[in-house]
Amino acid sequence: MERTLAIIKPDAVSASRTGKIVAHLEAAGLSIRAIRMLRLTETQARAFYAVHAGRPFFASLVRFMTSGAVIPMVLEGAGAVARLRQVIGATDPAEAAEGTIRKLYAESKERNAIHASDSPETAAREVAFFFPTETLVATSD
Ligand code: GDP
């Protein structure tokens, strides 16, 4: 079993799409092992997206990610990192495959409903960013 990090972004939380997105993830074989809701500070958002610090959209991305509540969660399943990336679809909803979360719920390339870690190494770092080890529920099997 593998773990990865998803974040339901402010556009989807404020549009009350959380339930539909969680149902979609669970139906795709990803189980929630930890979940919380918070509003990111600017410092947290800049740190989380530090890899994009030089990009032209960075300031706008930080503004968006701090504009309202977000819901980070740890998801577990076989090949969870790749599975979650497959289920969310391409960054730009215009390019996302039919039936993916971003195709269904994203508003734009920036306001795209959900974040997913892009590799096992990133997942380990991003899970630790939001969840201290002791808050993670042990796997039952
Ligand atoms: P992801 O891994 O599919 O989330 O995509 P990236 O890691 O490349 O980008 C991180 C986030 O930055 C995306 O999910 C979008 O919210 C935002 N983003 C990416 N590319 C663009 C862009 O060209 N313009 C804007 N405004 N936002 C972008």
PDB file of C-alpha atoms and ligand atoms in Angstrom:
ATOM      1  CA  MET A   1       0.000   0.000   0.000  1.00  0.00           C
ATOM      2  CA  GLU A   2       1.183   3.491  -0.873  1.00  0.00           C
ATOM      3  CA  ARG A   3       0.190   6.888   0.482  1.00  0.00           C
ATOM      4  CA  THR A   4      -0.145  10.234  -1.239  1.00  0.00           C
ATOM      5  CA  LEU A   5      -1.404  13.727  -0.505  1.00  0.00           C
ATOM      6  CA  ALA A   6      -4.448  15.384  -2.054  1.00  0.00           C
ATOM      7  CA  ILE A   7      -5.735  18.881  -1.315  1.00  0.00           C
ATOM      8  CA  ILE A   8      -9.238  19.985  -2.205  1.00  0.00           C
ATOM      9  CA  LYS A   9      -8.560  23.575  -3.273  1.00  0.00           C
ATOM     10  CA  PRO A  10     -10.497  26.738  -2.286  1.00  0.00           C
ATOM     11  CA  ASP A  11     -12.572  26.867  -5.491  1.00  0.00           C
ATOM     12  CA  ALA A  12     -14.014  23.382  -4.884  1.00  0.00           C
ATOM     13  CA  VAL A  13     -14.447  23.811  -1.114  1.00  0.00           C
ATOM     14  CA  SER A  14     -16.347  27.090  -1.517  1.00  0.00           C
ATOM     15  CA  ALA A  15     -18.515  25.605  -4.276  1.00  0.00           C
ATOM     16  CA  SER A  16     -19.513  22.726  -1.922  1.00  0.00           C
ATOM     17  CA  ARG A  17     -17.909  20.085  -4.121  1.00  0.00           C
ATOM     18  CA  THR A  18     -16.027  18.394  -1.273  1.00  0.00           C
ATOM     19  CA  GLY A  19     -18.486  15.513  -0.875  1.00  0.00           C
ATOM     20  CA  LYS A  20     -18.564  14.695  -4.562  1.00  0.00           C
ATOM     21  CA  ILE A  21     -14.770  14.799  -4.811  1.00  0.00           C
ATOM     22  CA  VAL A  22     -14.290  12.574  -1.744  1.00  0.00           C
ATOM     23  CA  ALA A  23     -16.850  10.093  -3.141  1.00  0.00           C
ATOM     24  CA  HIS A  24     -14.981  10.083  -6.454  1.00  0.00           C
ATOM     25  CA  LEU A  25     -11.664   9.364  -4.726  1.00  0.00           C
ATOM     26  CA  GLU A  26     -13.112   6.548  -2.609  1.00  0.00           C
ATOM     27  CA  ALA A  27     -14.828   4.996  -5.633  1.00  0.00           C
ATOM     28  CA  ALA A  28     -11.420   5.008  -7.340  1.00  0.00           C
ATOM     29  CA  GLY A  29      -9.977   2.793  -4.605  1.00  0.00           C
ATOM     30  CA  LEU A  30      -8.278   5.488  -2.537  1.00  0.00           C
ATOM     31  CA  SER A  31      -8.973   5.383   1.220  1.00  0.00           C
ATOM     32  CA  ILE A  32      -8.725   8.407   3.497  1.00  0.00           C
ATOM     33  CA  ARG A  33      -6.150   7.916   6.274  1.00  0.00           C
ATOM     34  CA  ALA A  34      -6.099  11.525   7.538  1.00  0.00           C
ATOM     35  CA  ILE A  35      -8.050  14.673   6.725  1.00  0.00           C
ATOM     36  CA  ARG A  36      -8.269  18.260   7.999  1.00  0.00           C
ATOM     37  CA  MET A  37      -9.495  21.689   6.990  1.00  0.00           C
ATOM     38  CA  LEU A  38      -7.497  24.879   7.297  1.00  0.00           C
ATOM     39  CA  ARG A  39      -6.904  28.217   5.665  1.00  0.00           C
ATOM     40  CA  LEU A  40      -3.299  28.429   4.471  1.00  0.00           C
ATOM     41  CA  THR A  41      -1.258  31.457   5.459  1.00  0.00           C
ATOM     42  CA  GLU A  42       0.749  33.180   2.737  1.00  0.00           C
ATOM     43  CA  THR A  43       3.936  31.759   4.279  1.00  0.00           C
ATOM     44  CA  GLN A  44       2.537  28.215   4.186  1.00  0.00           C
ATOM     45  CA  ALA A  45       1.314  28.539   0.593  1.00  0.00           C
ATOM     46  CA  ARG A  46       4.657  29.934  -0.587  1.00  0.00           C
ATOM     47  CA  ALA A  47       6.491  27.104   1.184  1.00  0.00           C
ATOM     48  CA  PHE A  48       4.188  24.387  -0.149  1.00  0.00           C
ATOM     49  CA  TYR A  49       4.594  25.617  -3.752  1.00  0.00           C
ATOM     50  CA  ALA A  50       8.277  26.659  -3.386  1.00  0.00           C
ATOM     51  CA  VAL A  51       9.156  24.596  -6.472  1.00  0.00           C
ATOM     52  CA  HIS A  52       7.097  27.078  -8.544  1.00  0.00           C
ATOM     53  CA  ALA A  53       8.579  30.230  -6.941  1.00  0.00           C
ATOM     54  CA  GLY A  54      10.106  31.482 -10.218  1.00  0.00           C
ATOM     55  CA  ARG A  55       7.030  30.902 -12.368  1.00  0.00           C
ATOM     56  CA  PRO A  56       4.930  33.816 -13.686  1.00  0.00           C
ATOM     57  CA  PHE A  57       1.780  32.389 -12.062  1.00  0.00           C
ATOM     58  CA  PHE A  58       3.322  31.962  -8.589  1.00  0.00           C
ATOM     59  CA  ALA A  59       1.883  35.121  -6.961  1.00  0.00           C
ATOM     60  CA  SER A  60      -1.556  34.397  -8.366  1.00  0.00           C
ATOM     61  CA  LEU A  61      -1.365  30.753  -7.244  1.00  0.00           C
ATOM     62  CA  VAL A  62      -0.469  31.824  -3.689  1.00  0.00           C
ATOM     63  CA  ARG A  63      -3.347  34.337  -3.677  1.00  0.00           C
ATOM     64  CA  PHE A  64      -5.756  31.656  -4.845  1.00  0.00           C
ATOM     65  CA  MET A  65      -4.562  29.002  -2.387  1.00  0.00           C
ATOM     66  CA  THR A  66      -4.915  31.448   0.537  1.00  0.00           C
ATOM     67  CA  SER A  67      -8.326  32.766  -0.605  1.00  0.00           C
ATOM     68  CA  GLY A  68     -10.362  30.273   1.428  1.00  0.00           C
ATOM     69  CA  ALA A  69     -10.352  26.951   3.241  1.00  0.00           C
ATOM     70  CA  VAL A  70      -8.522  23.942   1.846  1.00  0.00           C
ATOM     71  CA  ILE A  71      -8.894  20.258   2.750  1.00  0.00           C
ATOM     72  CA  PRO A  72      -5.635  18.287   2.713  1.00  0.00           C
ATOM     73  CA  MET A  73      -5.937  14.523   3.049  1.00  0.00           C
ATOM     74  CA  VAL A  74      -3.721  11.480   3.061  1.00  0.00           C
ATOM     75  CA  LEU A  75      -4.970   8.835   0.636  1.00  0.00           C
ATOM     76  CA  GLU A  76      -3.895   5.222   0.613  1.00  0.00           C
ATOM     77  CA  GLY A  77      -4.198   2.488  -2.000  1.00  0.00           C
ATOM     78  CA  ALA A  78      -2.245   0.294  -4.391  1.00  0.00           C
ATOM     79  CA  GLY A  79      -0.057   2.621  -6.463  1.00  0.00           C
ATOM     80  CA  ALA A  80      -1.810   5.563  -4.814  1.00  0.00           C
ATOM     81  CA  VAL A  81       0.480   8.288  -6.209  1.00  0.00           C
ATOM     82  CA  ALA A  82      -0.045   7.333  -9.865  1.00  0.00           C
ATOM     83  CA  ARG A  83      -3.675   6.371  -9.285  1.00  0.00           C
ATOM     84  CA  LEU A  84      -4.521   9.776  -7.800  1.00  0.00           C
ATOM     85  CA  ARG A  85      -2.781  11.622 -10.647  1.00  0.00           C
ATOM     86  CA  GLN A  86      -4.817   9.539 -13.108  1.00  0.00           C
ATOM     87  CA  VAL A  87      -8.090  10.241 -11.291  1.00  0.00           C
ATOM     88  CA  ILE A  88      -7.569  14.031 -11.080  1.00  0.00           C
ATOM     89  CA  GLY A  89      -6.621  14.524 -14.757  1.00  0.00           C
ATOM     90  CA  ALA A  90      -4.456  17.147 -16.461  1.00  0.00           C
ATOM     91  CA  THR A  91      -3.647  20.484 -14.776  1.00  0.00           C
ATOM     92  CA  ASP A  92      -5.776  22.382 -17.297  1.00  0.00           C
ATOM     93  CA  PRO A  93      -9.386  21.114 -17.267  1.00  0.00           C
ATOM     94  CA  ALA A  94      -9.584  21.837 -20.991  1.00  0.00           C
ATOM     95  CA  GLU A  95      -6.987  19.092 -21.456  1.00  0.00           C
ATOM     96  CA  ALA A  96      -8.236  16.724 -18.742  1.00  0.00           C
ATOM     97  CA  ALA A  97      -9.715  13.373 -19.765  1.00  0.00           C
ATOM     98  CA  GLU A  98     -13.468  12.796 -19.541  1.00  0.00           C
ATOM     99  CA  GLY A  99     -14.595  11.640 -16.113  1.00  0.00           C
ATOM    100  CA  THR A 100     -11.580  13.013 -14.236  1.00  0.00           C
ATOM    101  CA  ILE A 101     -12.079  15.254 -11.192  1.00  0.00           C
ATOM    102  CA  ARG A 102     -10.600  18.287 -12.922  1.00  0.00           C
ATOM    103  CA  LYS A 103     -12.713  17.725 -16.034  1.00  0.00           C
ATOM    104  CA  LEU A 104     -15.814  17.528 -13.842  1.00  0.00           C
ATOM    105  CA  TYR A 105     -15.125  20.220 -11.247  1.00  0.00           C
ATOM    106  CA  ALA A 106     -12.210  22.533 -12.175  1.00  0.00           C
ATOM    107  CA  GLU A 107     -12.944  26.122 -13.194  1.00  0.00           C
ATOM    108  CA  SER A 108      -9.620  26.909 -14.907  1.00  0.00           C
ATOM    109  CA  LYS A 109      -5.964  25.888 -15.129  1.00  0.00           C
ATOM    110  CA  GLU A 110      -5.319  27.680 -11.824  1.00  0.00           C
ATOM    111  CA  ARG A 111      -8.658  27.111 -10.050  1.00  0.00           C
ATOM    112  CA  ASN A 112      -8.499  23.384 -10.740  1.00  0.00           C
ATOM    113  CA  ALA A 113     -10.242  21.862  -7.705  1.00  0.00           C
ATOM    114  CA  ILE A 114      -7.579  19.488  -6.418  1.00  0.00           C
ATOM    115  CA  HIS A 115      -3.861  19.030  -5.821  1.00  0.00           C
ATOM    116  CA  ALA A 116      -2.065  15.674  -5.958  1.00  0.00           C
ATOM    117  CA  SER A 117       1.546  14.790  -5.161  1.00  0.00           C
ATOM    118  CA  ASP A 118       3.483  14.033  -8.349  1.00  0.00           C
ATOM    119  CA  SER A 119       5.905  11.338  -7.063  1.00  0.00           C
ATOM    120  CA  PRO A 120       6.420   9.112  -4.000  1.00  0.00           C
ATOM    121  CA  GLU A 121       9.216  11.441  -2.814  1.00  0.00           C
ATOM    122  CA  THR A 122       6.987  14.512  -3.137  1.00  0.00           C
ATOM    123  CA  ALA A 123       4.167  12.623  -1.420  1.00  0.00           C
ATOM    124  CA  ALA A 124       6.321  11.890   1.643  1.00  0.00           C
ATOM    125  CA  ARG A 125       7.285  15.575   1.925  1.00  0.00           C
ATOM    126  CA  GLU A 126       3.756  16.851   1.319  1.00  0.00           C
ATOM    127  CA  VAL A 127       2.131  14.407   3.776  1.00  0.00           C
ATOM    128  CA  ALA A 128       4.609  15.567   6.444  1.00  0.00           C
ATOM    129  CA  PHE A 129       3.817  19.224   5.600  1.00  0.00           C
ATOM    130  CA  PHE A 130       0.236  18.804   6.866  1.00  0.00           C
ATOM    131  CA  PHE A 131       0.207  15.695   9.062  1.00  0.00           C
ATOM    132  CA  PRO A 132       2.545  14.811  11.928  1.00  0.00           C
ATOM    133  CA  THR A 133       3.283  11.062  11.841  1.00  0.00           C
ATOM    134  CA  GLU A 134       1.242  10.366  14.973  1.00  0.00           C
ATOM    135  CA  THR A 135      -1.952  11.698  13.360  1.00  0.00           C
ATOM    136  CA  LEU A 136      -1.855   9.101  10.563  1.00  0.00           C
ATOM    137  CA  VAL A 137      -4.224   6.174  11.087  1.00  0.00           C
ATOM    138  CA  ALA A 138      -2.485   2.806  10.847  1.00  0.00           C
ATOM    139  CA  THR A 139      -3.428   0.552   7.956  1.00  0.00           C
ATOM    140  CA  SER A 140      -5.882  -2.095   9.129  1.00  0.00           C
ATOM    141  CA  ASP A 141      -4.499  -4.984   7.063  1.00  0.00           C
TER     142      ASP A 141
HETATM  143  P1  GDP B   1      -0.344  20.011 -11.036  1.00  0.00           P
HETATM  144  O1  GDP B   1       0.743  19.097 -10.528  1.00  0.00           O
HETATM  145  O2  GDP B   1      -1.200  19.374 -12.102  1.00  0.00           O
HETATM  146  O3  GDP B   1      -1.176  20.609  -9.921  1.00  0.00           O
HETATM  147  O4  GDP B   1       0.365  21.231 -11.790  1.00  0.00           O
HETATM  148  P2  GDP B   1       1.715  22.074 -11.487  1.00  0.00           P
HETATM  149  O5  GDP B   1       2.520  21.429 -10.391  1.00  0.00           O
HETATM  150  O6  GDP B   1       2.378  22.322 -12.789  1.00  0.00           O
HETATM  151  O7  GDP B   1       1.141  23.484 -10.972  1.00  0.00           O
HETATM  152  C1  GDP B   1       0.709  23.656  -9.644  1.00  0.00           C
HETATM  153  C2  GDP B   1      -0.556  24.468  -9.670  1.00  0.00           C
HETATM  154  O8  GDP B   1      -0.276  25.779 -10.161  1.00  0.00           O
HETATM  155  C3  GDP B   1      -1.654  23.943 -10.618  1.00  0.00           C
HETATM  156  O9  GDP B   1      -2.421  22.896 -10.071  1.00  0.00           O
HETATM  157  C4  GDP B   1      -2.469  25.198 -10.848  1.00  0.00           C
HETATM  158  O10 GDP B   1      -3.335  25.496  -9.735  1.00  0.00           O
HETATM  159  C5  GDP B   1      -1.376  26.269 -10.923  1.00  0.00           C
HETATM  160  N1  GDP B   1      -0.900  26.475 -12.310  1.00  0.00           N
HETATM  161  C6  GDP B   1      -0.136  25.636 -13.057  1.00  0.00           C
HETATM  162  N2  GDP B   1       0.129  26.150 -14.275  1.00  0.00           N
HETATM  163  C7  GDP B   1      -0.486  27.356 -14.290  1.00  0.00           C
HETATM  164  C8  GDP B   1      -0.585  28.392 -15.274  1.00  0.00           C
HETATM  165  O11 GDP B   1      -0.047  28.281 -16.383  1.00  0.00           O
HETATM  166  N3  GDP B   1      -1.302  29.509 -14.929  1.00  0.00           N
HETATM  167  C9  GDP B   1      -1.902  29.632 -13.717  1.00  0.00           C
HETATM  168  N4  GDP B   1      -2.593  30.771 -13.455  1.00  0.00           N
HETATM  169  N5  GDP B   1      -1.829  28.692 -12.761  1.00  0.00           N
HETATM  170  C10 GDP B   1      -1.139  27.557 -13.044  1.00  0.00           C
END
